[in-house]
XYZ file of N, CA and C in Angstrom:
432
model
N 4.387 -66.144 55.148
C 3.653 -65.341 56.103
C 2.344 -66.044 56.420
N 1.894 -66.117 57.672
C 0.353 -66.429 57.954
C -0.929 -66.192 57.171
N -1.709 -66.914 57.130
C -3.371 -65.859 56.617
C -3.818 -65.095 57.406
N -3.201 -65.148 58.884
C -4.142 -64.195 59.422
C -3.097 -62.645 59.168
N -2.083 -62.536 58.895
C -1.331 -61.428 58.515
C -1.934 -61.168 57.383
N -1.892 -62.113 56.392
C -2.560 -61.645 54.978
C -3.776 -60.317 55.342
N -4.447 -61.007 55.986
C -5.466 -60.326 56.380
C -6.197 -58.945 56.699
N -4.706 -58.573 57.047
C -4.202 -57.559 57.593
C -4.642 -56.149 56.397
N -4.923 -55.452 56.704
C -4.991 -54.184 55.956
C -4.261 -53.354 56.002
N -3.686 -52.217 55.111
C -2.801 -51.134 55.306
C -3.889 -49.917 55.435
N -3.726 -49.066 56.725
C -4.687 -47.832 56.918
C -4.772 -47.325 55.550
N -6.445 -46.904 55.305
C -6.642 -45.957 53.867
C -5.865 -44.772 54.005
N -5.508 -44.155 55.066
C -4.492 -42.325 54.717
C -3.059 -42.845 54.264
N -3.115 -44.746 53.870
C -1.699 -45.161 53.650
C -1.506 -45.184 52.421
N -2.615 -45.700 51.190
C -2.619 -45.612 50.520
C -2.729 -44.284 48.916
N -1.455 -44.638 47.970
C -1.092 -43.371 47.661
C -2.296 -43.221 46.056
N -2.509 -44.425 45.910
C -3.424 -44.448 44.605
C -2.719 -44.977 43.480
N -1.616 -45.050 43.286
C -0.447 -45.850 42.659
C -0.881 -47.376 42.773
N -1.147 -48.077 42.023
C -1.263 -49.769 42.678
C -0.016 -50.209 42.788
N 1.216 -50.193 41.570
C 2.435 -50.782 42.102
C 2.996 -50.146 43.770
N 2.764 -49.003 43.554
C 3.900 -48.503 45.296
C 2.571 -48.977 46.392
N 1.931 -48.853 45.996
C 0.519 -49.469 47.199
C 0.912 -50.969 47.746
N 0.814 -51.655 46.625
C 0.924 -52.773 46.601
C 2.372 -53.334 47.206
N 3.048 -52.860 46.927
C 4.806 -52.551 47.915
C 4.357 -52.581 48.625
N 4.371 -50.806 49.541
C 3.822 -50.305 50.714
C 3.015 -51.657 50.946
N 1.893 -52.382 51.234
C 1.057 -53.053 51.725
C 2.138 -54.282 51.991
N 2.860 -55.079 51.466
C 4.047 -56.249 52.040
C 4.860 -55.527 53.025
N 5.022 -54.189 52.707
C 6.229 -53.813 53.496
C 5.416 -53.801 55.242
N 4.093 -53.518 54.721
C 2.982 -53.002 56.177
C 3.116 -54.291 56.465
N 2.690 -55.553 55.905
C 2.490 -56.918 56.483
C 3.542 -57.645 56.928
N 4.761 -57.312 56.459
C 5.945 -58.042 57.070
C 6.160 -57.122 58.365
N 5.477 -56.046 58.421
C 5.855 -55.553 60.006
C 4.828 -55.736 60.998
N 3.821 -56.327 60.827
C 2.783 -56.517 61.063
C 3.234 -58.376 61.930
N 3.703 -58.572 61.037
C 4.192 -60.686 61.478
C 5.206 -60.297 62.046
N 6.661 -58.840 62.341
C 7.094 -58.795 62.943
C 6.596 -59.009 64.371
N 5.551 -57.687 64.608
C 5.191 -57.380 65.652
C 4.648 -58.804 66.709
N 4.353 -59.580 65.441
C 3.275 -61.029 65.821
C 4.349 -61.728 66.425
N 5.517 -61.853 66.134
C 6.569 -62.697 66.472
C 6.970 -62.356 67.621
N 7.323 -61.099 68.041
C 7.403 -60.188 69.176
C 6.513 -60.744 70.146
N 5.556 -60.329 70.134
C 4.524 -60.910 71.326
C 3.790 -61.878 71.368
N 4.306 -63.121 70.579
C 3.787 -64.165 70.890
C 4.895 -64.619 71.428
N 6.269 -64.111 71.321
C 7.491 -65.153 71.769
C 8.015 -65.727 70.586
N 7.166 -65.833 69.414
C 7.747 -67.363 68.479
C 8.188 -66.631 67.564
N 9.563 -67.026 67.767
C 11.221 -67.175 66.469
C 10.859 -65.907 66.440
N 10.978 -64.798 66.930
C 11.354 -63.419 66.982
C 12.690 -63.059 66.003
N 14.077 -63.690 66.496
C 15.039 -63.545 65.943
C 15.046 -64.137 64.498
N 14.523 -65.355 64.223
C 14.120 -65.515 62.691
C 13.361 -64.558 62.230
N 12.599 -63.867 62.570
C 11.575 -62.788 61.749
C 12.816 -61.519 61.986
N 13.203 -61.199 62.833
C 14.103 -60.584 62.256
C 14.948 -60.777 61.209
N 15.523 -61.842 61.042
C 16.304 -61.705 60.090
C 15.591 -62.043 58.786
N 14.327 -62.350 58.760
C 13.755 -62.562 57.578
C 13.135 -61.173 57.161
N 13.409 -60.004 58.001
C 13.123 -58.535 57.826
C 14.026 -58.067 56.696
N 15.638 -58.327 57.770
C 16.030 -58.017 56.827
C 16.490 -58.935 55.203
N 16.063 -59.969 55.231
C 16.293 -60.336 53.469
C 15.224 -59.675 53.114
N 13.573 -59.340 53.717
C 12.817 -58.915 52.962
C 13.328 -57.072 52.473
N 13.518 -56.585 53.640
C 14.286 -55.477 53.226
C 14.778 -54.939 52.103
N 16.108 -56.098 52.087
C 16.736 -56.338 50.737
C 16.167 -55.757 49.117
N 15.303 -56.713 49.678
C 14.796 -56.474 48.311
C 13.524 -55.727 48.487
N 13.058 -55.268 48.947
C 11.877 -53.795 49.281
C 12.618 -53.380 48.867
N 13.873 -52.660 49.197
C 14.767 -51.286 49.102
C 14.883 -51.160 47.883
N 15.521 -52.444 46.924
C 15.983 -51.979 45.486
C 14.602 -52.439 44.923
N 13.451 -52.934 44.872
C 12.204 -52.291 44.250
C 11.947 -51.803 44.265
N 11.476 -51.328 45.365
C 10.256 -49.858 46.360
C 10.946 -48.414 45.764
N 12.179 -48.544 46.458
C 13.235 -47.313 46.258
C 13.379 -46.702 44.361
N 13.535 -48.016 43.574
C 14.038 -48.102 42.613
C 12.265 -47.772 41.490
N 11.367 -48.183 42.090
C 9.731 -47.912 41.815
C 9.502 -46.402 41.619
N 9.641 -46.267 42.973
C 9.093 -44.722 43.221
C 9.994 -44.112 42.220
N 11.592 -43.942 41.968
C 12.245 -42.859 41.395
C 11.849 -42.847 40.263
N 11.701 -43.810 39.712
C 11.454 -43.871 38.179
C 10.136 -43.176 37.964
N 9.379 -43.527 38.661
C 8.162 -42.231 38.507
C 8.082 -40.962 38.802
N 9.048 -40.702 39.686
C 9.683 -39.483 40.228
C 10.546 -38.710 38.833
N 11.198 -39.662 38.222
C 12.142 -39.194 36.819
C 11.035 -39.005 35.314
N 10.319 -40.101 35.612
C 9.461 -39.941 34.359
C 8.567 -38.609 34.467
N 8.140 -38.363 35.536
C 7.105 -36.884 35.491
C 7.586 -35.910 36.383
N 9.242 -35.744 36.197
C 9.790 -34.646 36.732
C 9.414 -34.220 37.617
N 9.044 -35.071 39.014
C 8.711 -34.500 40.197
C 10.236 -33.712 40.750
N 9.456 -32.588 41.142
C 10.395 -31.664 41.496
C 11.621 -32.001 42.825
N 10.567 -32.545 43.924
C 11.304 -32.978 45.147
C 12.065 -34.285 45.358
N 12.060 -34.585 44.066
C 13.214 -35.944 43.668
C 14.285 -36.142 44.648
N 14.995 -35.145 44.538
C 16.682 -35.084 45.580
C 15.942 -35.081 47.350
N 15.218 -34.465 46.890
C 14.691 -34.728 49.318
C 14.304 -36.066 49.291
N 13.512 -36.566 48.473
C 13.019 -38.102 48.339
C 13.766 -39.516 48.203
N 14.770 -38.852 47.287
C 15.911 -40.102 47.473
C 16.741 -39.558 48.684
N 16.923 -38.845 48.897
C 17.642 -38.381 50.250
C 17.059 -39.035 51.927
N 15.659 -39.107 51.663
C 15.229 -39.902 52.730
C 15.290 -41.077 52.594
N 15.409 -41.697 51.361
C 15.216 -43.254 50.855
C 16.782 -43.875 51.700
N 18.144 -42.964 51.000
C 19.579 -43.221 51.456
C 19.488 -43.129 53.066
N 18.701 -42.412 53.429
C 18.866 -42.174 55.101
C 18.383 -43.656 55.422
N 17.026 -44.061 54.808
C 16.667 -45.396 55.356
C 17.516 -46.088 55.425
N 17.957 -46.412 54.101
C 19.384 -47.987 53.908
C 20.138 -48.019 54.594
N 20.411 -46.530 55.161
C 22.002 -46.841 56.091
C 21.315 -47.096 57.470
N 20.294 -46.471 58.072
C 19.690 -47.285 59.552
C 19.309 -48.692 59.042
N 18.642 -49.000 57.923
C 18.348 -50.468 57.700
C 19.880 -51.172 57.661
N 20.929 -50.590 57.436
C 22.239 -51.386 57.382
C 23.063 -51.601 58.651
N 22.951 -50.524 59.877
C 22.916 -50.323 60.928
C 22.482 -51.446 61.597
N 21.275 -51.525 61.338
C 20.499 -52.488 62.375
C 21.070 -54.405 62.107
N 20.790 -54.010 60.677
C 21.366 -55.459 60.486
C 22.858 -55.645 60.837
N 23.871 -54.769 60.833
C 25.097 -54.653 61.383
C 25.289 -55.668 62.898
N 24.592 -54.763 63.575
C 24.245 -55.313 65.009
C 23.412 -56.208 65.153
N 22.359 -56.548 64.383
C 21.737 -58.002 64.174
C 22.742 -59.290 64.271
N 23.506 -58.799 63.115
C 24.501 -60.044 62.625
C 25.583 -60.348 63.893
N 26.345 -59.214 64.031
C 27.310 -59.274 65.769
C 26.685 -59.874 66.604
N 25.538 -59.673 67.291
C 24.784 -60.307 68.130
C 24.319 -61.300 68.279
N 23.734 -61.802 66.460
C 23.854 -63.228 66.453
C 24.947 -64.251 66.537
N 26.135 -63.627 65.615
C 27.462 -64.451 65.398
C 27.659 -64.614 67.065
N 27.905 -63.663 67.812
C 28.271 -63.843 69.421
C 27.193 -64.831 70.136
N 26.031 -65.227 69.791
C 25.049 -65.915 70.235
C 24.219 -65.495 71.343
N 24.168 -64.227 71.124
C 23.701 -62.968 72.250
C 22.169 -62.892 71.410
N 21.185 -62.347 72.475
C 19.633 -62.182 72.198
C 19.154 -61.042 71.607
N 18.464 -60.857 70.238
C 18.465 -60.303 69.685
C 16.780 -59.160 69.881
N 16.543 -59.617 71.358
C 14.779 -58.919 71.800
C 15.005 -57.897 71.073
N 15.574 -57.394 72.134
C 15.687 -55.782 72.793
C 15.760 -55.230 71.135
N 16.823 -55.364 69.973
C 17.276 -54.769 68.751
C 15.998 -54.902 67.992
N 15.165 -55.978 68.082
C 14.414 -56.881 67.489
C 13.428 -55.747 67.428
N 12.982 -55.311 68.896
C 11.893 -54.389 69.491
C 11.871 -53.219 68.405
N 13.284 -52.333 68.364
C 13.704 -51.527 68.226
C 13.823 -51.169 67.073
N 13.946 -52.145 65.866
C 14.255 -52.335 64.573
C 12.342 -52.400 63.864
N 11.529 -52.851 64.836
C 9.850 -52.793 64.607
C 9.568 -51.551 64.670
N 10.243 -50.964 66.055
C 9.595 -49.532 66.336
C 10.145 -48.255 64.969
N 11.446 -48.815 64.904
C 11.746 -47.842 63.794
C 10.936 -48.245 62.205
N 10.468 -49.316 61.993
C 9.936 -49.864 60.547
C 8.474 -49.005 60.650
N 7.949 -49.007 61.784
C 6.753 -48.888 61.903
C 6.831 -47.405 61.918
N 7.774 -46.540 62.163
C 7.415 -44.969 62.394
C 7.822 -44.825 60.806
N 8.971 -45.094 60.295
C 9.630 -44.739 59.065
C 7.974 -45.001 58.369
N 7.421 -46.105 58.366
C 6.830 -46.569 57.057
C 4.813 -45.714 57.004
N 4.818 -45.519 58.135
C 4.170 -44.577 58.345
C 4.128 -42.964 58.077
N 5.400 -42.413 58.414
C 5.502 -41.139 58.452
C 6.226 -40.647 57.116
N 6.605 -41.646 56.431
C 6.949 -41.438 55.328
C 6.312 -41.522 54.141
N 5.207 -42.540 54.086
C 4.074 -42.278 52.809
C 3.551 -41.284 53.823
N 3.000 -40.772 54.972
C 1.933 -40.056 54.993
C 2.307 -38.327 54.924
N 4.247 -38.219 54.684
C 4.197 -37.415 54.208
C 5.062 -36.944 53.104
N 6.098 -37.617 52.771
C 7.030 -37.722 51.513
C 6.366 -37.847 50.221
N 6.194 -39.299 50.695
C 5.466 -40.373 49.292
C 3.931 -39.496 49.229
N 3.199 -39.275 50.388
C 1.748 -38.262 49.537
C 2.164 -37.047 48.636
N 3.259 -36.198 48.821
C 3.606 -35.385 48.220
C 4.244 -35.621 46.827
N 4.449 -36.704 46.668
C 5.192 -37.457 45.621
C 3.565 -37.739 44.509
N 2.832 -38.796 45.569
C 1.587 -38.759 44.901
C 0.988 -38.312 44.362
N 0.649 -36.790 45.070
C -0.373 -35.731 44.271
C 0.154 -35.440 43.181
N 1.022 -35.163 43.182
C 1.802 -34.750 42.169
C 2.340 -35.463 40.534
N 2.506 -36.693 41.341
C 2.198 -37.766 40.184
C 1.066 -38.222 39.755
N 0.380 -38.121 40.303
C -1.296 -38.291 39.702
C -1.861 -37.306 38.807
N -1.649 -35.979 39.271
C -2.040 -35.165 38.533
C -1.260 -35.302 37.218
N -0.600 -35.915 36.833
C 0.570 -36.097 35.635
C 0.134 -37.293 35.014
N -0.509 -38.388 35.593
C -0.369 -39.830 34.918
C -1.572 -39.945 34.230
């Protein structure tokens, strides 16, 4: 990734007070962040896509696999809605790469999905710490 992405900050209402899921959350903010960069500069768009999804990859079984365990260790109650949104992610994150991959194998342009696959990273990763994962937070804090 660039230094000037490094650079980049994750909004404070993003952060949950957790340093490991922060510290997630904050790569997951910066790899969408060099998405967006790739997007409108023109350059290797379709490589940053697909370097989304290997990063993905492995976000999902950390991030995903992070949070529960803290979710299991201090019996947060809303466990099952939380992994329930986590499974909803993987299968649009599997979706997208579905049609990533077709589009590439066919040698067809991957903008338009490219666009589309940012716009969804960027609402999910937003609207989901600011209201899943905070609820997860308070709750685990008051416990740790």
């Amino acid at each position: 990734m660039e230094d000037r992405d490094q650079n980049q900050e994750i909004p404070n209402d993003m952060n949950l007070g957790i340093r490991d899921l922060d510290d997630q959350h904050k790569a997951f903010f910066l790899h969408v962040v060099g998405l967006r960069r790739a997007l409108t500069e023109g350059s290797g768009g379709r490589e940053k896509l697909m370097q989304t999804f290997r990063f993905l990859d492995t976000f999902i079984e950390e991030h995903f696999s992070a949070e529960e365990k803290y979710m299991r260790r201090y019996s947060y109650p809303g466990i099952l809605l939380h992994k329930t949104e986590h499974q909803a992610f993987i299968r649009s994150v599997a979706e997208f790469k579905h049609a990533a991959l077709d589009l590439d194998g066919r040698g067809e342009v991957t903008s338009f999905l490219t666009i589309e696959v940012m716009r969804h990273l960027e609402q999910w990763l937003t609207e989901h710490i600011r209201t899943i994962d905070r609820k997860m937070s308070v709750f685990l804090l008051e416990r740790m």
